[in-house]
GROMACS .gro file of C-alpha atoms in nm:
model
  459
    1UNK     CA    1   0.059   3.129  -0.630
    2UNK     CA    2   0.281   3.434  -0.574
    3UNK     CA    3   0.147   3.692  -0.330
    4UNK     CA    4   0.346   4.011  -0.385
    5UNK     CA    5   0.249   4.373  -0.452
    6UNK     CA    6   0.530   4.411  -0.707
    7UNK     CA    7   0.481   4.266  -1.054
    8UNK     CA    8   0.858   4.281  -1.109
    9UNK     CA    9   0.927   4.083  -0.791
   10UNK     CA   10   0.673   3.819  -0.891
   11UNK     CA   11   0.829   3.791  -1.239
   12UNK     CA   12   1.173   3.755  -1.082
   13UNK     CA   13   1.048   3.466  -0.871
   14UNK     CA   14   0.886   3.296  -1.171
   15UNK     CA   15   1.202   3.337  -1.379
   16UNK     CA   16   1.419   3.192  -1.102
   17UNK     CA   17   1.193   2.888  -1.069
   18UNK     CA   18   1.181   2.825  -1.443
   19UNK     CA   19   1.557   2.867  -1.477
   20UNK     CA   20   1.589   2.607  -1.203
   21UNK     CA   21   1.391   2.355  -1.410
   22UNK     CA   22   1.059   2.391  -1.226
   23UNK     CA   23   0.746   2.413  -1.439
   24UNK     CA   24   0.541   2.711  -1.320
   25UNK     CA   25   0.186   2.824  -1.392
   26UNK     CA   26   0.176   3.138  -1.176
   27UNK     CA   27  -0.123   3.302  -1.013
   28UNK     CA   28  -0.093   3.648  -0.857
   29UNK     CA   29  -0.390   3.782  -0.660
   30UNK     CA   30  -0.394   4.157  -0.607
   31UNK     CA   31  -0.651   4.163  -0.327
   32UNK     CA   32  -0.832   3.927  -0.094
   33UNK     CA   33  -1.131   3.889  -0.328
   34UNK     CA   34  -0.905   3.764  -0.608
   35UNK     CA   35  -0.727   3.539  -0.358
   36UNK     CA   36  -1.055   3.371  -0.262
   37UNK     CA   37  -1.142   3.321  -0.628
   38UNK     CA   38  -0.802   3.176  -0.718
   39UNK     CA   39  -0.807   2.933  -0.425
   40UNK     CA   40  -1.101   2.759  -0.589
   41UNK     CA   41  -0.863   2.656  -0.868
   42UNK     CA   42  -0.564   2.421  -0.868
   43UNK     CA   43  -0.301   2.579  -0.642
   44UNK     CA   44  -0.007   2.369  -0.522
   45UNK     CA   45   0.212   2.621  -0.340
   46UNK     CA   46   0.194   2.979  -0.213
   47UNK     CA   47   0.498   3.210  -0.203
   48UNK     CA   48   0.444   3.521   0.010
   49UNK     CA   49   0.657   3.827  -0.059
   50UNK     CA   50   0.589   4.190   0.033
   51UNK     CA   51   0.210   4.223   0.019
   52UNK     CA   52   0.018   4.500   0.192
   53UNK     CA   53  -0.316   4.404   0.037
   54UNK     CA   54  -0.292   4.041   0.148
   55UNK     CA   55  -0.115   4.013   0.485
   56UNK     CA   56   0.019   3.685   0.615
   57UNK     CA   57  -0.273   3.626   0.851
   58UNK     CA   58  -0.530   3.680   0.574
   59UNK     CA   59  -0.347   3.440   0.342
   60UNK     CA   60  -0.333   3.170   0.606
   61UNK     CA   61  -0.698   3.220   0.703
   62UNK     CA   62  -0.826   3.193   0.346
   63UNK     CA   63  -0.611   2.888   0.269
   64UNK     CA   64  -0.736   2.717   0.586
   65UNK     CA   65  -1.093   2.810   0.494
   66UNK     CA   66  -1.055   2.656   0.148
   67UNK     CA   67  -0.983   2.319   0.307
   68UNK     CA   68  -0.687   2.264   0.076
   69UNK     CA   69  -0.335   2.151   0.158
   70UNK     CA   70  -0.133   2.448   0.025
   71UNK     CA   71   0.207   2.503   0.188
   72UNK     CA   72   0.325   2.863   0.232
   73UNK     CA   73   0.684   2.981   0.177
   74UNK     CA   74   0.769   3.327   0.309
   75UNK     CA   75   1.028   3.544   0.132
   76UNK     CA   76   1.241   3.756   0.364
   77UNK     CA   77   1.550   3.973   0.339
   78UNK     CA   78   1.695   3.797   0.642
   79UNK     CA   79   1.579   3.537   0.890
   80UNK     CA   80   1.517   3.672   1.238
   81UNK     CA   81   1.395   3.490   1.546
   82UNK     CA   82   1.076   3.693   1.592
   83UNK     CA   83   0.989   3.672   1.223
   84UNK     CA   84   1.042   3.296   1.229
   85UNK     CA   85   0.812   3.250   1.528
   86UNK     CA   86   0.542   3.474   1.379
   87UNK     CA   87   0.558   3.297   1.044
   88UNK     CA   88   0.527   2.955   1.207
   89UNK     CA   89   0.222   3.072   1.403
   90UNK     CA   90   0.055   3.166   1.072
   91UNK     CA   91   0.112   2.828   0.910
   92UNK     CA   92   0.426   2.919   0.711
   93UNK     CA   93   0.624   2.602   0.648
   94UNK     CA   94   0.954   2.765   0.542
   95UNK     CA   95   1.129   3.100   0.503
   96UNK     CA   96   1.344   3.165   0.195
   97UNK     CA   97   1.600   3.441   0.156
   98UNK     CA   98   1.484   3.678  -0.119
   99UNK     CA   99   1.836   3.743  -0.250
  100UNK     CA  100   1.928   3.370  -0.263
  101UNK     CA  101   1.734   3.207  -0.553
  102UNK     CA  102   1.907   2.874  -0.490
  103UNK     CA  103   1.761   2.872  -0.138
  104UNK     CA  104   1.411   2.933  -0.275
  105UNK     CA  105   1.454   2.658  -0.536
  106UNK     CA  106   1.561   2.408  -0.271
  107UNK     CA  107   1.264   2.495  -0.048
  108UNK     CA  108   1.014   2.478  -0.336
  109UNK     CA  109   1.140   2.132  -0.434
  110UNK     CA  110   1.132   2.018  -0.071
  111UNK     CA  111   0.778   2.146  -0.013
  112UNK     CA  112   0.662   1.993  -0.342
  113UNK     CA  113   0.804   1.654  -0.241
  114UNK     CA  114   0.635   1.681   0.099
  115UNK     CA  115   0.305   1.781  -0.065
  116UNK     CA  116   0.322   1.485  -0.303
  117UNK     CA  117   0.395   1.255  -0.010
  118UNK     CA  118   0.094   1.386   0.183
  119UNK     CA  119  -0.131   1.351  -0.121
  120UNK     CA  120  -0.003   0.999  -0.177
  121UNK     CA  121  -0.068   0.913   0.187
  122UNK     CA  122  -0.426   1.041   0.162
  123UNK     CA  123  -0.483   0.831  -0.152
  124UNK     CA  124  -0.343   0.526   0.022
  125UNK     CA  125  -0.563   0.589   0.326
  126UNK     CA  126  -0.869   0.617   0.103
  127UNK     CA  127  -0.775   0.294  -0.074
  128UNK     CA  128  -0.719   0.127   0.262
  129UNK     CA  129  -1.064   0.231   0.383
  130UNK     CA  130  -1.218   0.091   0.065
  131UNK     CA  131  -1.019  -0.229   0.105
  132UNK     CA  132  -1.130  -0.259   0.467
  133UNK     CA  133  -1.491  -0.211   0.359
  134UNK     CA  134  -1.462  -0.491   0.105
  135UNK     CA  135  -1.283  -0.716   0.352
  136UNK     CA  136  -1.557  -0.655   0.606
  137UNK     CA  137  -1.816  -0.757   0.348
  138UNK     CA  138  -1.621  -1.075   0.270
  139UNK     CA  139  -1.581  -1.158   0.639
  140UNK     CA  140  -1.952  -1.106   0.701
  141UNK     CA  141  -2.038  -1.361   0.432
  142UNK     CA  142  -1.755  -1.603   0.517
  143UNK     CA  143  -1.836  -1.951   0.639
  144UNK     CA  144  -1.533  -1.938   0.870
  145UNK     CA  145  -1.617  -1.824   1.226
  146UNK     CA  146  -1.432  -1.489   1.251
  147UNK     CA  147  -1.427  -1.226   1.525
  148UNK     CA  148  -1.234  -0.909   1.599
  149UNK     CA  149  -1.111  -0.861   1.954
  150UNK     CA  150  -0.975  -0.544   2.118
  151UNK     CA  151  -0.819  -0.571   2.464
  152UNK     CA  152  -0.981  -0.912   2.500
  153UNK     CA  153  -1.335  -0.789   2.417
  154UNK     CA  154  -1.544  -0.867   2.109
  155UNK     CA  155  -1.595  -0.570   1.877
  156UNK     CA  156  -1.705  -0.759   1.565
  157UNK     CA  157  -1.817  -1.112   1.479
  158UNK     CA  158  -1.968  -1.265   1.168
  159UNK     CA  159  -2.275  -1.488   1.147
  160UNK     CA  160  -2.070  -1.811   1.135
  161UNK     CA  161  -1.902  -1.715   1.463
  162UNK     CA  162  -2.234  -1.634   1.629
  163UNK     CA  163  -2.383  -1.962   1.510
  164UNK     CA  164  -2.084  -2.164   1.636
  165UNK     CA  165  -2.123  -2.028   1.990
  166UNK     CA  166  -2.504  -2.017   1.994
  167UNK     CA  167  -2.568  -1.641   1.986
  168UNK     CA  168  -2.867  -1.493   1.807
  169UNK     CA  169  -2.708  -1.158   1.713
  170UNK     CA  170  -2.391  -0.959   1.765
  171UNK     CA  171  -2.565  -0.757   2.037
  172UNK     CA  172  -2.551  -1.073   2.250
  173UNK     CA  173  -2.171  -1.100   2.222
  174UNK     CA  174  -2.067  -0.735   2.193
  175UNK     CA  175  -1.846  -0.637   2.484
  176UNK     CA  176  -1.816  -0.996   2.608
  177UNK     CA  177  -1.464  -1.112   2.685
  178UNK     CA  178  -1.302  -1.372   2.463
  179UNK     CA  179  -1.223  -1.561   2.784
  180UNK     CA  180  -1.594  -1.642   2.813
  181UNK     CA  181  -1.559  -1.854   2.499
  182UNK     CA  182  -1.280  -2.065   2.651
  183UNK     CA  183  -1.324  -2.379   2.862
  184UNK     CA  184  -1.233  -2.325   3.228
  185UNK     CA  185  -0.918  -2.540   3.226
  186UNK     CA  186  -0.763  -2.321   2.954
  187UNK     CA  187  -0.852  -1.976   3.095
  188UNK     CA  188  -0.532  -1.906   3.294
  189UNK     CA  189  -0.303  -2.006   3.011
  190UNK     CA  190  -0.509  -1.808   2.761
  191UNK     CA  191  -0.492  -1.498   2.984
  192UNK     CA  192  -0.113  -1.507   2.958
  193UNK     CA  193  -0.141  -1.530   2.580
  194UNK     CA  194  -0.369  -1.225   2.567
  195UNK     CA  195  -0.129  -1.028   2.791
  196UNK     CA  196   0.164  -1.117   2.567
  197UNK     CA  197  -0.024  -1.006   2.255
  198UNK     CA  198  -0.130  -0.680   2.423
  199UNK     CA  199   0.241  -0.604   2.475
  200UNK     CA  200   0.305  -0.636   2.103
  201UNK     CA  201   0.434  -0.993   2.096
  202UNK     CA  202   0.336  -1.181   1.779
  203UNK     CA  203   0.047  -1.425   1.822
  204UNK     CA  204   0.100  -1.795   1.753
  205UNK     CA  205  -0.010  -1.922   1.414
  206UNK     CA  206  -0.244  -2.173   1.583
  207UNK     CA  207  -0.361  -2.236   1.937
  208UNK     CA  208  -0.543  -2.552   2.043
  209UNK     CA  209  -0.795  -2.557   2.327
  210UNK     CA  210  -1.155  -2.640   2.412
  211UNK     CA  211  -1.407  -2.368   2.327
  212UNK     CA  212  -1.727  -2.312   2.525
  213UNK     CA  213  -2.069  -2.237   2.378
  214UNK     CA  214  -2.324  -2.006   2.541
  215UNK     CA  215  -2.516  -2.311   2.669
  216UNK     CA  216  -2.203  -2.428   2.854
  217UNK     CA  217  -2.107  -2.729   2.640
  218UNK     CA  218  -1.752  -2.742   2.504
  219UNK     CA  219  -1.587  -2.864   2.186
  220UNK     CA  220  -1.222  -2.902   2.073
  221UNK     CA  221  -1.112  -2.609   1.858
  222UNK     CA  222  -0.811  -2.454   1.693
  223UNK     CA  223  -0.773  -2.077   1.707
  224UNK     CA  224  -0.587  -1.875   1.445
  225UNK     CA  225  -0.475  -1.518   1.513
  226UNK     CA  226  -0.378  -1.225   1.293
  227UNK     CA  227  -0.314  -0.861   1.372
  228UNK     CA  228  -0.570  -0.631   1.209
  229UNK     CA  229  -0.743  -0.296   1.232
  230UNK     CA  230  -1.115  -0.233   1.269
  231UNK     CA  231  -1.254   0.117   1.214
  232UNK     CA  232  -0.903   0.252   1.248
  233UNK     CA  233  -0.829   0.081   1.580
  234UNK     CA  234  -0.565  -0.194   1.617
  235UNK     CA  235  -0.714  -0.528   1.713
  236UNK     CA  236  -0.673  -0.903   1.670
  237UNK     CA  237  -0.862  -1.117   1.421
  238UNK     CA  238  -0.958  -1.454   1.565
  239UNK     CA  239  -1.072  -1.755   1.364
  240UNK     CA  240  -1.221  -2.058   1.543
  241UNK     CA  241  -1.218  -2.397   1.372
  242UNK     CA  242  -1.362  -2.718   1.510
  243UNK     CA  243  -1.061  -2.942   1.555
  244UNK     CA  244  -1.227  -3.252   1.416
  245UNK     CA  245  -1.277  -3.057   1.092
  246UNK     CA  246  -0.912  -2.955   1.082
  247UNK     CA  247  -0.666  -3.195   0.920
  248UNK     CA  248  -0.316  -3.037   0.927
  249UNK     CA  249  -0.179  -3.264   0.658
  250UNK     CA  250  -0.473  -3.198   0.427
  251UNK     CA  251  -0.452  -2.825   0.502
  252UNK     CA  252  -0.083  -2.819   0.406
  253UNK     CA  253  -0.157  -3.008   0.087
  254UNK     CA  254  -0.442  -2.775  -0.007
  255UNK     CA  255  -0.231  -2.469   0.073
  256UNK     CA  256   0.051  -2.605  -0.142
  257UNK     CA  257  -0.184  -2.661  -0.435
  258UNK     CA  258  -0.329  -2.314  -0.390
  259UNK     CA  259   0.013  -2.153  -0.410
  260UNK     CA  260   0.150  -2.349  -0.707
  261UNK     CA  261   0.103  -2.323  -1.080
  262UNK     CA  262  -0.038  -2.657  -1.191
  263UNK     CA  263   0.159  -2.674  -1.518
  264UNK     CA  264   0.508  -2.584  -1.396
  265UNK     CA  265   0.504  -2.659  -1.025
  266UNK     CA  266   0.647  -2.313  -0.960
  267UNK     CA  267   0.471  -2.059  -0.742
  268UNK     CA  268   0.178  -1.885  -0.908
  269UNK     CA  269   0.166  -1.510  -0.959
  270UNK     CA  270  -0.053  -1.417  -0.657
  271UNK     CA  271   0.175  -1.607  -0.419
  272UNK     CA  272   0.486  -1.455  -0.576
  273UNK     CA  273   0.337  -1.106  -0.547
  274UNK     CA  274   0.304  -1.153  -0.170
  275UNK     CA  275   0.677  -1.232  -0.149
  276UNK     CA  276   0.757  -0.936  -0.376
  277UNK     CA  277   0.549  -0.700  -0.162
  278UNK     CA  278   0.735  -0.819   0.147
  279UNK     CA  279   1.071  -0.758  -0.025
  280UNK     CA  280   0.966  -0.408  -0.131
  281UNK     CA  281   0.843  -0.328   0.221
  282UNK     CA  282   1.170  -0.455   0.365
  283UNK     CA  283   1.367  -0.233   0.128
  284UNK     CA  284   1.149   0.063   0.221
  285UNK     CA  285   1.249   0.009   0.585
  286UNK     CA  286   1.620   0.000   0.485
  287UNK     CA  287   1.642  -0.363   0.598
  288UNK     CA  288   1.822  -0.497   0.292
  289UNK     CA  289   1.814  -0.528  -0.086
  290UNK     CA  290   1.651  -0.782  -0.316
  291UNK     CA  291   1.680  -0.867  -0.683
  292UNK     CA  292   1.377  -0.913  -0.908
  293UNK     CA  293   1.420  -1.084  -1.247
  294UNK     CA  294   1.177  -1.153  -1.532
  295UNK     CA  295   1.271  -1.429  -1.777
  296UNK     CA  296   1.108  -1.446  -2.120
  297UNK     CA  297   1.192  -1.702  -2.393
  298UNK     CA  298   1.315  -1.530  -2.709
  299UNK     CA  299   1.091  -1.550  -3.019
  300UNK     CA  300   0.832  -1.757  -2.832
  301UNK     CA  301   0.558  -1.689  -3.088
  302UNK     CA  302   0.782  -1.842  -3.355
  303UNK     CA  303   0.911  -2.133  -3.147
  304UNK     CA  304   0.574  -2.257  -3.020
  305UNK     CA  305   0.437  -2.361  -3.363
  306UNK     CA  306   0.760  -2.554  -3.423
  307UNK     CA  307   0.695  -2.767  -3.116
  308UNK     CA  308   0.320  -2.774  -3.184
  309UNK     CA  309   0.041  -2.583  -3.017
  310UNK     CA  310  -0.069  -2.901  -2.841
  311UNK     CA  311   0.272  -2.910  -2.672
  312UNK     CA  312   0.246  -2.560  -2.523
  313UNK     CA  313   0.207  -2.682  -2.165
  314UNK     CA  314   0.485  -2.937  -2.206
  315UNK     CA  315   0.719  -2.669  -2.343
  316UNK     CA  316   0.638  -2.429  -2.057
  317UNK     CA  317   0.693  -2.710  -1.806
  318UNK     CA  318   1.031  -2.793  -1.963
  319UNK     CA  319   1.140  -2.427  -1.954
  320UNK     CA  320   1.028  -2.395  -1.591
  321UNK     CA  321   1.209  -2.713  -1.491
  322UNK     CA  322   1.530  -2.584  -1.649
  323UNK     CA  323   1.497  -2.253  -1.463
  324UNK     CA  324   1.445  -2.436  -1.134
  325UNK     CA  325   1.742  -2.666  -1.197
  326UNK     CA  326   1.995  -2.381  -1.170
  327UNK     CA  327   1.846  -2.218  -0.859
  328UNK     CA  328   1.911  -2.282  -0.492
  329UNK     CA  329   1.654  -2.280  -0.215
  330UNK     CA  330   1.712  -1.911  -0.136
  331UNK     CA  331   1.560  -1.801  -0.468
  332UNK     CA  332   1.182  -1.768  -0.508
  333UNK     CA  333   1.069  -1.875  -0.856
  334UNK     CA  334   0.724  -1.834  -1.012
  335UNK     CA  335   0.532  -1.852  -1.336
  336UNK     CA  336   0.455  -1.484  -1.375
  337UNK     CA  337   0.272  -1.487  -1.708
  338UNK     CA  338   0.179  -1.720  -1.991
  339UNK     CA  339   0.544  -1.783  -2.081
  340UNK     CA  340   0.726  -1.548  -1.842
  341UNK     CA  341   0.900  -1.657  -1.524
  342UNK     CA  342   0.999  -1.442  -1.226
  343UNK     CA  343   1.275  -1.477  -0.970
  344UNK     CA  344   1.322  -1.302  -0.636
  345UNK     CA  345   1.633  -1.325  -0.422
  346UNK     CA  346   1.798  -1.139  -0.137
  347UNK     CA  347   2.128  -0.967  -0.205
  348UNK     CA  348   2.300  -0.681  -0.382
  349UNK     CA  349   2.332  -0.599  -0.751
  350UNK     CA  350   2.634  -0.826  -0.798
  351UNK     CA  351   2.441  -1.132  -0.682
  352UNK     CA  352   2.135  -1.042  -0.889
  353UNK     CA  353   2.342  -0.999  -1.205
  354UNK     CA  354   2.542  -1.317  -1.137
  355UNK     CA  355   2.223  -1.522  -1.104
  356UNK     CA  356   2.082  -1.367  -1.422
  357UNK     CA  357   2.401  -1.464  -1.606
  358UNK     CA  358   2.378  -1.822  -1.475
  359UNK     CA  359   2.020  -1.852  -1.602
  360UNK     CA  360   2.098  -1.692  -1.939
  361UNK     CA  361   2.400  -1.918  -1.993
  362UNK     CA  362   2.207  -2.230  -1.885
  363UNK     CA  363   1.945  -2.168  -2.154
  364UNK     CA  364   2.196  -2.077  -2.425
  365UNK     CA  365   2.380  -2.408  -2.381
  366UNK     CA  366   2.077  -2.635  -2.350
  367UNK     CA  367   1.872  -2.817  -2.614
  368UNK     CA  368   1.507  -2.863  -2.522
  369UNK     CA  369   1.329  -3.178  -2.638
  370UNK     CA  370   0.950  -3.187  -2.631
  371UNK     CA  371   0.789  -3.481  -2.804
  372UNK     CA  372   0.974  -3.539  -3.131
  373UNK     CA  373   1.098  -3.181  -3.156
  374UNK     CA  374   1.422  -3.032  -3.025
  375UNK     CA  375   1.550  -2.675  -3.023
  376UNK     CA  376   1.770  -2.431  -2.836
  377UNK     CA  377   1.570  -2.162  -2.659
  378UNK     CA  378   1.751  -1.850  -2.544
  379UNK     CA  379   1.601  -1.603  -2.300
  380UNK     CA  380   1.582  -1.230  -2.242
  381UNK     CA  381   1.624  -1.131  -1.879
  382UNK     CA  382   1.518  -0.798  -1.735
  383UNK     CA  383   1.522  -0.703  -1.374
  384UNK     CA  384   1.530  -0.449  -1.097
  385UNK     CA  385   1.754  -0.413  -0.796
  386UNK     CA  386   1.505  -0.339  -0.518
  387UNK     CA  387   1.639  -0.089  -0.270
  388UNK     CA  388   1.528   0.211  -0.070
  389UNK     CA  389   1.533   0.430  -0.382
  390UNK     CA  390   1.276   0.215  -0.564
  391UNK     CA  391   1.065   0.076  -0.279
  392UNK     CA  392   0.738   0.069  -0.475
  393UNK     CA  393   0.560  -0.233  -0.626
  394UNK     CA  394   0.443  -0.031  -0.928
  395UNK     CA  395   0.794   0.101  -0.998
  396UNK     CA  396   0.950  -0.243  -0.962
  397UNK     CA  397   0.702  -0.406  -1.202
  398UNK     CA  398   0.721  -0.123  -1.456
  399UNK     CA  399   1.102  -0.115  -1.454
  400UNK     CA  400   1.128  -0.493  -1.476
  401UNK     CA  401   0.878  -0.519  -1.763
  402UNK     CA  402   1.050  -0.237  -1.949
  403UNK     CA  403   1.391  -0.399  -1.903
  404UNK     CA  404   1.287  -0.741  -2.034
  405UNK     CA  405   1.101  -0.586  -2.329
  406UNK     CA  406   1.402  -0.373  -2.425
  407UNK     CA  407   1.632  -0.675  -2.405
  408UNK     CA  408   1.400  -0.882  -2.625
  409UNK     CA  409   1.370  -0.604  -2.884
  410UNK     CA  410   1.749  -0.585  -2.912
  411UNK     CA  411   1.771  -0.951  -3.012
  412UNK     CA  412   1.746  -1.138  -2.685
  413UNK     CA  413   1.991  -1.372  -2.511
  414UNK     CA  414   2.096  -1.078  -2.295
  415UNK     CA  415   2.048  -0.919  -1.954
  416UNK     CA  416   1.929  -0.573  -1.851
  417UNK     CA  417   1.893  -0.492  -1.481
  418UNK     CA  418   1.784  -0.150  -1.360
  419UNK     CA  419   1.970  -0.041  -1.049
  420UNK     CA  420   1.874   0.300  -0.904
  421UNK     CA  421   2.200   0.303  -0.709
  422UNK     CA  422   2.412   0.256  -1.023
  423UNK     CA  423   2.532   0.616  -1.026
  424UNK     CA  424   2.639   0.589  -0.662
  425UNK     CA  425   2.819   0.264  -0.734
  426UNK     CA  426   2.989   0.411  -1.041
  427UNK     CA  427   3.116   0.703  -0.832
  428UNK     CA  428   3.250   0.461  -0.570
  429UNK     CA  429   3.427   0.261  -0.840
  430UNK     CA  430   3.576   0.580  -0.988
  431UNK     CA  431   3.711   0.682  -0.648
  432UNK     CA  432   3.850   0.333  -0.591
  433UNK     CA  433   4.030   0.346  -0.927
  434UNK     CA  434   4.187   0.682  -0.838
  435UNK     CA  435   4.296   0.553  -0.498
  436UNK     CA  436   4.451   0.248  -0.663
  437UNK     CA  437   4.635   0.467  -0.917
  438UNK     CA  438   4.769   0.688  -0.639
  439UNK     CA  439   4.891   0.386  -0.446
  440UNK     CA  440   5.064   0.247  -0.754
  441UNK     CA  441   5.226   0.586  -0.818
  442UNK     CA  442   5.355   0.603  -0.461
  443UNK     CA  443   5.499   0.253  -0.479
  444UNK     CA  444   5.644   0.288  -0.831
  445UNK     CA  445   5.769   0.645  -0.803
  446UNK     CA  446   5.517   0.753  -1.064
  447UNK     CA  447   5.468   1.114  -0.957
  448UNK     CA  448   5.603   1.394  -1.176
  449UNK     CA  449   5.640   1.724  -0.991
  450UNK     CA  450   5.573   2.062  -1.154
  451UNK     CA  451   5.604   2.409  -1.007
  452UNK     CA  452   5.503   2.761  -1.100
  453UNK     CA  453   5.696   3.054  -0.954
  454UNK     CA  454   5.478   3.301  -0.765
  455UNK     CA  455   5.513   3.648  -0.921
  456UNK     CA  456   5.397   3.978  -0.780
  457UNK     CA  457   5.170   4.114  -1.052
  458UNK     CA  458   5.148   4.450  -0.878
  459UNK     CA  459   5.517   4.518  -0.954
   0.00000   0.00000   0.00000
């Protein structure tokens, strides 16, 4: 929306934005009634020029009344201290110099990026609230005794928790300290644990003690902690398990089976996605890079009938075993799809590409034998270098899938890795080549000097 009394000025602004590569669908209200009507439509940004009919205060008031997030950019001939303070008091986010179109373009792009970020944050918050609602429903119906504790006090507990400690309803436990559920000989030690967690220290994965029921009898239990939020407030999720029901060895075995694909022995997709989300979050915090690779056997639909449809699982297992044979313990490997494998490793682009080349070469030089059939199976490898510029799960998966599909369509037995920092790296390599050439010229007397006499053209 452009708020300006002059049609020519508004057209100049629109032309400057379009020439700068910004798609514009302009609105131009001529009075406050038209402004109110237009605000009911889809407005992303307001640019305020010289407008007598719609002063700055009226524009800000109507935008605030609409309940919409519409940033305001003020056009000015020059930026003065008083004007800057007044504009800020009326909700103006930036002031652009009227005679500097490049300045306006930069501010429009910046405000658009900020607006998209705010909209994205609101979507994420809405999704988080929905996720919390679903989690709360799952916890309520869970057979595990679960409670939420804030500053040592119960703020939520499910039916299994109430039953374990002998309470009839949550009203009986609401506001009661977690210490009241602990046997007397463990209270002092548990107080220190609660103090440590209140200071932000991570809770232990498990904590063994004797729990106390409302009647006063005790039983051996194992507590599990996790940081959480409840109704927007930070808290701690506590799970009580009767210790005689808890077999660590069996639990580890069950957890291992839950995380693994039964055919290949590699991690399954849900478990791999947790590791991928952690890598993406780490990149978003500028704490390092990771490489993500997808491996797909070339011409799988043609190869499978040659081995026999009844040998599909055996073929997948053989392919997975060969992938695992060339990896070290630092690489996370998973069965990502029916016949697609995924790898995740820490490191820069060079390491990611080197590992991809090792895998590609290992398949190209190997003959697979399944039953009475043997064949060479090459692979197409597509991937993404996960860094701060692509710290999004959706972007990583889309780029990786696109890369492996493109590689397969071009014949396979090849590698394609998307690296958002490739242009930066190419520029660094170009500069390094120039520096090296200059050094060689200095050492080898490779400079050729030219000169141009300076002439006075004025006579």
